[in-house]
mmCIF file of C-alpha atoms in Angstrom:
data_model
loop_
_atom_site.group_PDB
_atom_site.id
_atom_site.type_symbol
_atom_site.label_atom_id
_atom_site.label_comp_id
_atom_site.label_asym_id
_atom_site.label_seq_id
_atom_site.Cartn_x
_atom_site.Cartn_y
_atom_site.Cartn_z
ATOM 1 C CA MET H 1 -0.367 0.023 -0.009
ATOM 2 C CA LYS H 2 1.460 3.149 -0.950
ATOM 3 C CA LYS H 3 1.895 6.010 1.344
ATOM 4 C CA GLY H 4 1.637 9.677 0.356
ATOM 5 C CA LEU H 5 1.272 13.053 1.725
ATOM 6 C CA VAL H 6 -0.765 15.644 -0.371
ATOM 7 C CA LEU H 7 -0.219 19.680 0.569
ATOM 8 C CA GLU H 8 -2.418 22.120 -0.653
ATOM 9 C CA GLY H 9 -1.203 26.037 -0.978
ATOM 10 C CA GLY H 10 -2.187 29.309 0.541
ATOM 11 C CA GLY H 11 0.817 31.566 -0.009
ATOM 12 C CA LEU H 12 2.011 31.979 3.269
ATOM 13 C CA ARG H 13 -0.560 30.139 5.127
ATOM 14 C CA ALA H 14 1.411 26.946 3.841
ATOM 15 C CA LEU H 15 3.997 27.821 6.701
ATOM 16 C CA PHE H 16 1.346 26.000 8.492
ATOM 17 C CA SER H 17 1.950 23.041 6.091
ATOM 18 C CA ALA H 18 6.022 23.635 6.640
ATOM 19 C CA GLY H 19 5.453 23.694 10.541
ATOM 20 C CA VAL H 20 4.277 20.001 10.112
ATOM 21 C CA ILE H 21 6.492 18.327 7.695
ATOM 22 C CA ASP H 22 9.643 19.769 10.006
ATOM 23 C CA VAL H 23 8.032 17.869 12.317
ATOM 24 C CA MET H 24 7.279 14.659 10.596
ATOM 25 C CA MET H 25 11.015 14.926 9.400
ATOM 26 C CA GLU H 26 12.359 15.490 13.071
ATOM 27 C CA ASN H 27 10.507 12.314 13.614
ATOM 28 C CA HIS H 28 11.574 10.216 10.394
ATOM 29 C CA ILE H 29 8.330 9.540 9.021
ATOM 30 C CA THR H 30 8.845 8.937 4.838
ATOM 31 C CA PHE H 31 6.415 8.550 2.306
ATOM 32 C CA ASP H 32 6.323 6.843 -0.698
ATOM 33 C CA GLY H 33 5.471 10.297 -2.617
ATOM 34 C CA MET H 34 4.032 13.514 -2.144
ATOM 35 C CA ILE H 35 2.034 16.350 -4.695
ATOM 36 C CA GLY H 36 2.252 19.334 -3.843
ATOM 37 C CA VAL H 37 0.389 22.445 -5.400
ATOM 38 C CA SER H 38 1.833 26.208 -5.562
ATOM 39 C CA ALA H 39 3.360 26.766 -1.968
ATOM 40 C CA GLY H 40 2.343 23.451 -1.078
ATOM 41 C CA ALA H 41 5.000 22.607 -3.571
ATOM 42 C CA THR H 42 7.622 25.203 -2.957
ATOM 43 C CA PHE H 43 7.710 24.388 0.292
ATOM 44 C CA GLY H 44 6.795 20.601 0.285
ATOM 45 C CA SER H 45 10.246 20.343 -1.903
ATOM 46 C CA ASN H 46 12.059 20.361 1.039
ATOM 47 C CA TYR H 47 10.688 17.422 2.304
ATOM 48 C CA LYS H 48 12.607 15.470 -0.461
ATOM 49 C CA SER H 49 15.505 17.141 0.045
ATOM 50 C CA GLY H 50 15.281 16.771 4.203
ATOM 51 C CA GLN H 51 15.931 20.342 4.813
ATOM 52 C CA ILE H 52 14.109 20.778 7.678
ATOM 53 C CA GLY H 53 13.148 24.546 8.536
ATOM 54 C CA ARG H 54 14.178 26.099 5.700
ATOM 55 C CA ALA H 55 11.129 27.389 4.470
ATOM 56 C CA LEU H 56 10.486 29.411 7.571
ATOM 57 C CA ARG H 57 14.229 30.789 7.358
ATOM 58 C CA TYR H 58 14.564 31.733 3.398
ATOM 59 C CA ASN H 59 10.807 33.630 4.311
ATOM 60 C CA ILE H 60 11.976 35.576 7.328
ATOM 61 C CA ALA H 61 15.935 36.299 5.947
ATOM 62 C CA LEU H 62 14.040 37.689 2.472
ATOM 63 C CA LYS H 63 11.335 39.577 3.551
ATOM 64 C CA ASP H 64 12.424 42.877 3.306
ATOM 65 C CA ASP H 65 14.352 41.873 -0.284
ATOM 66 C CA PRO H 66 12.116 43.968 -3.031
ATOM 67 C CA ARG H 67 13.962 40.918 -5.365
ATOM 68 C CA TYR H 68 11.412 38.634 -3.519
ATOM 69 C CA ILE H 69 8.302 39.331 -2.966
ATOM 70 C CA SER H 70 6.672 43.064 -3.665
ATOM 71 C CA TRP H 71 5.292 45.591 -5.875
ATOM 72 C CA ARG H 72 8.251 46.790 -6.844
ATOM 73 C CA SER H 73 9.385 43.686 -8.544
ATOM 74 C CA PHE H 74 5.884 43.435 -9.838
ATOM 75 C CA PHE H 75 5.982 46.626 -11.858
ATOM 76 C CA LYS H 76 9.503 46.309 -12.854
ATOM 77 C CA THR H 77 9.233 42.166 -14.261
ATOM 78 C CA GLY H 78 5.401 41.333 -14.507
ATOM 79 C CA ASP H 79 5.904 38.872 -11.222
ATOM 80 C CA LEU H 80 5.127 39.679 -7.570
ATOM 81 C CA VAL H 81 7.585 36.975 -6.657
ATOM 82 C CA GLY H 82 10.311 37.624 -8.196
ATOM 83 C CA ALA H 83 11.144 35.145 -10.566
ATOM 84 C CA GLU H 84 15.074 34.817 -11.004
ATOM 85 C CA PHE H 85 15.775 35.844 -7.728
ATOM 86 C CA SER H 86 13.178 33.658 -5.733
ATOM 87 C CA TYR H 87 13.388 30.293 -7.751
ATOM 88 C CA HIS H 88 17.469 30.128 -8.991
ATOM 89 C CA VAL H 89 19.562 33.234 -7.018
ATOM 90 C CA MET H 90 18.263 32.331 -3.773
ATOM 91 C CA PRO H 91 18.009 28.267 -3.849
ATOM 92 C CA THR H 92 21.312 28.033 -5.265
ATOM 93 C CA GLU H 93 23.107 30.955 -3.586
ATOM 94 C CA LEU H 94 21.039 32.356 -0.573
ATOM 95 C CA ASP H 95 19.835 29.687 1.202
ATOM 96 C CA VAL H 96 21.097 26.583 -0.879
ATOM 97 C CA PHE H 97 19.156 23.573 -1.868
ATOM 98 C CA ASP H 98 20.019 20.405 -1.305
ATOM 99 C CA TYR H 99 19.892 19.293 -4.667
ATOM 100 C CA GLU H 100 21.772 15.957 -4.289
ATOM 101 C CA ALA H 101 19.907 15.024 -1.178
ATOM 102 C CA TYR H 102 16.329 15.442 -3.371
ATOM 103 C CA ARG H 103 17.791 13.134 -6.214
ATOM 104 C CA GLN H 104 18.797 10.455 -3.581
ATOM 105 C CA ASN H 105 15.622 10.649 -1.508
ATOM 106 C CA PRO H 106 13.248 8.007 -3.205
ATOM 107 C CA MET H 107 10.118 9.157 -2.422
ATOM 108 C CA GLU H 108 8.490 10.364 -5.664
ATOM 109 C CA PHE H 109 7.625 13.851 -6.058
ATOM 110 C CA HIS H 110 4.482 15.476 -8.239
ATOM 111 C CA ILE H 111 3.342 18.746 -8.558
ATOM 112 C CA VAL H 112 0.280 20.714 -10.077
ATOM 113 C CA CYS H 113 0.067 23.378 -12.816
ATOM 114 C CA THR H 114 -2.916 25.029 -15.163
ATOM 115 C CA ASP H 115 -2.302 25.266 -18.322
ATOM 116 C CA ALA H 116 -3.515 29.042 -18.946
ATOM 117 C CA GLU H 117 -5.169 28.430 -22.353
ATOM 118 C CA THR H 118 -6.927 25.271 -22.060
ATOM 119 C CA GLY H 119 -8.010 25.330 -18.106
ATOM 120 C CA GLU H 120 -6.996 21.639 -17.928
ATOM 121 C CA PRO H 121 -4.709 20.932 -14.839
ATOM 122 C CA VAL H 122 -0.897 19.651 -15.811
ATOM 123 C CA TYR H 123 0.936 17.015 -13.784
ATOM 124 C CA LYS H 124 4.622 16.786 -13.337
ATOM 125 C CA GLN H 125 6.961 14.313 -11.237
ATOM 126 C CA LEU H 126 10.429 15.817 -10.668
ATOM 127 C CA ASP H 127 12.597 13.444 -10.123
ATOM 128 C CA ILE H 128 15.852 15.837 -9.954
ATOM 129 C CA MET H 129 15.788 19.756 -8.976
ATOM 130 C CA ASP H 130 17.595 21.627 -11.773
ATOM 131 C CA TYR H 131 16.602 24.594 -13.174
ATOM 132 C CA GLU H 132 13.437 23.403 -15.259
ATOM 133 C CA GLY H 133 12.781 21.630 -12.098
ATOM 134 C CA LEU H 134 12.808 24.914 -10.607
ATOM 135 C CA GLU H 135 10.436 26.236 -13.241
ATOM 136 C CA TRP H 136 7.922 23.506 -12.475
ATOM 137 C CA VAL H 137 8.000 24.576 -9.159
ATOM 138 C CA ARG H 138 7.509 28.137 -10.209
ATOM 139 C CA ALA H 139 5.131 27.497 -12.696
ATOM 140 C CA SER H 140 2.579 25.857 -10.034
ATOM 141 C CA ALA H 141 3.071 29.033 -7.670
ATOM 142 C CA SER H 142 2.339 31.318 -10.163
ATOM 143 C CA MET H 143 -0.600 33.477 -8.706
ATOM 144 C CA PRO H 144 -2.806 35.051 -11.959
ATOM 145 C CA ILE H 145 -3.159 38.587 -12.226
ATOM 146 C CA VAL H 146 0.463 38.762 -10.686
ATOM 147 C CA SER H 147 2.482 36.440 -12.124
ATOM 148 C CA LYS H 148 3.667 35.535 -15.869
ATOM 149 C CA PRO H 149 2.545 32.310 -17.322
ATOM 150 C CA VAL H 150 5.325 30.441 -17.105
ATOM 151 C CA LEU H 151 6.739 28.708 -20.857
ATOM 152 C CA LEU H 152 7.001 24.742 -19.915
ATOM 153 C CA GLU H 153 6.853 22.044 -22.878
ATOM 154 C CA GLY H 154 5.261 23.924 -25.110
ATOM 155 C CA ARG H 155 2.342 24.981 -22.493
ATOM 156 C CA LYS H 156 2.127 28.343 -20.316
ATOM 157 C CA LEU H 157 1.263 27.364 -17.119
ATOM 158 C CA LEU H 158 -0.119 29.052 -13.970
ATOM 159 C CA ASP H 159 -0.746 28.253 -10.474
ATOM 160 C CA GLY H 160 -1.939 24.904 -10.181
ATOM 161 C CA GLY H 161 -4.161 26.167 -7.203
ATOM 162 C CA ILE H 162 -6.812 27.254 -9.922
ATOM 163 C CA VAL H 163 -8.051 23.720 -11.066
ATOM 164 C CA ASN H 164 -7.166 21.504 -8.219
ATOM 165 C CA SER H 165 -6.543 22.995 -5.197
ATOM 166 C CA ILE H 166 -6.143 20.158 -3.163
ATOM 167 C CA PRO H 167 -4.794 16.654 -5.664
ATOM 168 C CA LEU H 168 -6.200 13.853 -3.585
ATOM 169 C CA LYS H 169 -8.028 12.195 -5.944
ATOM 170 C CA HIS H 170 -4.940 12.385 -8.620
ATOM 171 C CA PHE H 171 -2.714 10.919 -6.309
ATOM 172 C CA GLN H 172 -5.120 8.305 -5.382
ATOM 173 C CA GLU H 173 -5.246 7.519 -9.088
ATOM 174 C CA LEU H 174 -1.658 7.239 -9.291
ATOM 175 C CA GLY H 175 -1.847 4.498 -6.876
ATOM 176 C CA TYR H 176 -1.525 5.998 -3.498
ATOM 177 C CA GLU H 177 -4.084 4.466 -1.091
ATOM 178 C CA ARG H 178 -3.436 5.962 2.412
ATOM 179 C CA ASN H 179 -2.637 9.511 2.423
ATOM 180 C CA ILE H 180 -1.662 12.504 5.060
ATOM 181 C CA VAL H 181 -3.341 15.520 3.544
ATOM 182 C CA VAL H 182 -2.107 19.497 5.217
ATOM 183 C CA LEU H 183 -4.730 21.873 4.762
ATOM 184 C CA THR H 184 -4.226 25.467 5.498
ATOM 185 C CA GLN H 185 -8.099 26.592 6.076
ATOM 186 C CA PRO H 186 -9.371 25.390 9.048
ATOM 187 C CA LYS H 187 -12.166 22.651 9.321
ATOM 188 C CA GLY H 188 -15.493 23.871 8.440
ATOM 189 C CA PHE H 189 -14.459 26.374 5.995
ATOM 190 C CA PHE H 190 -16.211 26.999 2.803
ATOM 191 C CA LYS H 191 -15.175 29.379 -0.161
ATOM 192 C CA ARG H 192 -17.186 31.855 -1.645
ATOM 193 C CA ARG H 193 -17.051 32.817 -5.289
ATOM 194 C CA THR H 194 -13.925 35.619 -5.898
ATOM 195 C CA LYS H 195 -14.541 38.972 -5.503
ATOM 196 C CA LEU H 196 -11.719 39.550 -7.805
ATOM 197 C CA MET H 197 -13.403 38.457 -11.037
ATOM 198 C CA PRO H 198 -14.359 41.900 -12.858
ATOM 199 C CA LEU H 199 -10.270 42.080 -12.504
ATOM 200 C CA PHE H 200 -9.656 38.670 -14.012
ATOM 201 C CA HIS H 201 -11.729 39.704 -16.655
ATOM 202 C CA LEU H 202 -9.659 43.063 -17.354
ATOM 203 C CA THR H 203 -6.140 41.674 -16.874
ATOM 204 C CA MET H 204 -6.821 37.812 -17.780
ATOM 205 C CA ARG H 205 -8.387 38.741 -21.385
ATOM 206 C CA LYS H 206 -5.795 36.159 -23.318
ATOM 207 C CA TYR H 207 -6.456 33.488 -21.225
ATOM 208 C CA PRO H 208 -10.316 33.177 -20.891
ATOM 209 C CA ALA H 209 -10.227 29.417 -19.737
ATOM 210 C CA ILE H 210 -8.394 31.066 -16.529
ATOM 211 C CA ILE H 211 -11.085 33.436 -16.384
ATOM 212 C CA LYS H 212 -13.902 30.478 -16.525
ATOM 213 C CA ALA H 213 -11.611 28.277 -14.197
ATOM 214 C CA MET H 214 -11.873 30.997 -11.627
ATOM 215 C CA GLY H 215 -15.506 31.931 -11.813
ATOM 216 C CA ARG H 216 -15.870 28.014 -10.652
ATOM 217 C CA ARG H 217 -13.016 28.251 -8.453
ATOM 218 C CA HIS H 218 -15.115 28.043 -5.034
ATOM 219 C CA LEU H 219 -17.218 25.338 -6.270
ATOM 220 C CA MET H 220 -14.086 22.816 -7.536
ATOM 221 C CA TYR H 221 -12.589 23.765 -4.282
ATOM 222 C CA ASN H 222 -15.680 23.192 -1.916
ATOM 223 C CA GLU H 223 -16.355 19.454 -3.640
ATOM 224 C CA GLN H 224 -12.884 18.560 -2.921
ATOM 225 C CA LEU H 225 -13.783 19.418 0.815
ATOM 226 C CA ARG H 226 -16.964 17.179 0.282
ATOM 227 C CA TYR H 227 -14.649 14.209 -1.366
ATOM 228 C CA LEU H 228 -12.027 14.632 1.980
ATOM 229 C CA ALA H 229 -14.745 14.310 4.498
ATOM 230 C CA GLU H 230 -16.106 11.185 2.545
ATOM 231 C CA GLU H 231 -12.433 9.740 2.351
ATOM 232 C CA GLU H 232 -11.486 10.624 6.016
ATOM 233 C CA LYS H 233 -14.952 8.897 7.414
ATOM 234 C CA LYS H 234 -13.818 5.627 5.178
ATOM 235 C CA GLY H 235 -9.953 5.784 6.864
ATOM 236 C CA ASN H 236 -8.994 6.247 3.846
ATOM 237 C CA ILE H 237 -6.773 9.741 4.605
ATOM 238 C CA LEU H 238 -5.565 11.748 8.038
ATOM 239 C CA LEU H 239 -6.361 15.002 7.648
ATOM 240 C CA ILE H 240 -4.616 18.190 9.439
ATOM 241 C CA TYR H 241 -5.352 21.529 9.639
ATOM 242 C CA PRO H 242 -5.554 24.621 11.458
ATOM 243 C CA GLU H 243 -7.934 25.372 14.304
ATOM 244 C CA ASP H 244 -8.802 28.843 13.114
ATOM 245 C CA THR H 245 -8.209 31.105 10.393
ATOM 246 C CA LEU H 246 -4.810 31.388 10.103
ATOM 247 C CA PRO H 247 -4.101 35.194 10.611
ATOM 248 C CA ILE H 248 -1.474 35.689 7.266
ATOM 249 C CA GLY H 249 -2.338 36.618 4.296
ATOM 250 C CA ARG H 250 -1.359 35.249 1.184
ATOM 251 C CA THR H 251 1.757 37.652 0.429
ATOM 252 C CA GLU H 252 1.838 38.952 4.254
ATOM 253 C CA LEU H 253 5.687 38.916 5.003
ATOM 254 C CA ASN H 254 5.246 40.122 8.387
ATOM 255 C CA GLU H 255 7.980 37.777 10.613
ATOM 256 C CA GLU H 256 5.752 37.601 13.857
ATOM 257 C CA LYS H 257 3.099 36.187 12.201
ATOM 258 C CA MET H 258 5.274 33.536 9.969
ATOM 259 C CA ARG H 259 6.929 32.305 12.627
ATOM 260 C CA HIS H 260 3.692 32.079 14.697
ATOM 261 C CA VAL H 261 1.970 30.360 11.822
ATOM 262 C CA TYR H 262 4.910 28.115 11.503
ATOM 263 C CA GLN H 263 4.588 27.644 14.911
ATOM 264 C CA LEU H 264 1.069 26.785 14.610
ATOM 265 C CA GLY H 265 1.723 23.818 12.391
ATOM 266 C CA ARG H 266 4.228 22.578 14.359
ATOM 267 C CA ALA H 267 2.321 22.262 17.465
ATOM 268 C CA SER H 268 -0.779 20.687 15.205
ATOM 269 C CA ALA H 269 1.756 17.458 14.267
ATOM 270 C CA GLU H 270 3.375 17.429 17.725
ATOM 271 C CA ARG H 271 0.149 17.064 19.490
ATOM 272 C CA ARG H 272 -1.040 14.248 16.509
ATOM 273 C CA LEU H 273 2.361 12.671 15.968
ATOM 274 C CA GLN H 274 1.366 9.084 17.571
ATOM 275 C CA GLU H 275 -2.081 9.137 15.345
ATOM 276 C CA ILE H 276 0.076 9.863 12.189
ATOM 277 C CA LYS H 277 2.544 6.952 13.579
ATOM 278 C CA ASN H 278 -0.581 4.750 13.452
ATOM 279 C CA PHE H 279 -2.226 5.544 10.778
ATOM 280 C CA LEU H 280 1.120 4.903 8.607
#
């Protein structure tokens, strides 16, 4: 029976997930594979490279650097999250990603992107992390409106959370029968239609499939929550989620809030550590 880990996105809310996975790494909990979406992919890659604490560390270290996440970066490059700096300079020079440890870890690592022209999900397994691999991770986390699509394998790609925010069903189709799913919204959360649709119509005219997907994203997400509840009742998954709405915005680089959200994730995993071990 293949054991999997599923991480949703949510920008800096995913520091909750980073806290969870750091505790699991510290306790030598392993999986056959994991799948991450958006920030779940960027932070989750550290599980395969075995780098405890890295996600929180570099976010704090770079919080005031306009090359990282800033409106200056957006107006200068078209990407709120600086593409070259955040995905290539930072992991190779500033907080070095352990590419060799990543390669040697047998755990599969999958990510989800969205094809900007078709509105369909694009799945990619990354066995090695190199320049192209980092571009795939960047694509998975490229939020519409504030990011340019990433061109890979002839496709223009954006944030995977647009069409598959919690890819449990896809992972099950790949043979992962027993999964831990880490969410960044509390139990009982219900997504509503985004109020930014007028802005999507204005800024994403070249990509009508993205506009359409964003218009129904709340329906997709709430259906996924319903499916999670069913699978939890069957005993097929273990859900880990914050007790309350996380007090941080998607791109809010406030050190106190980042540390707090990360600690909430750690506390959740520590509290349920024996349950996690028993489930696996």
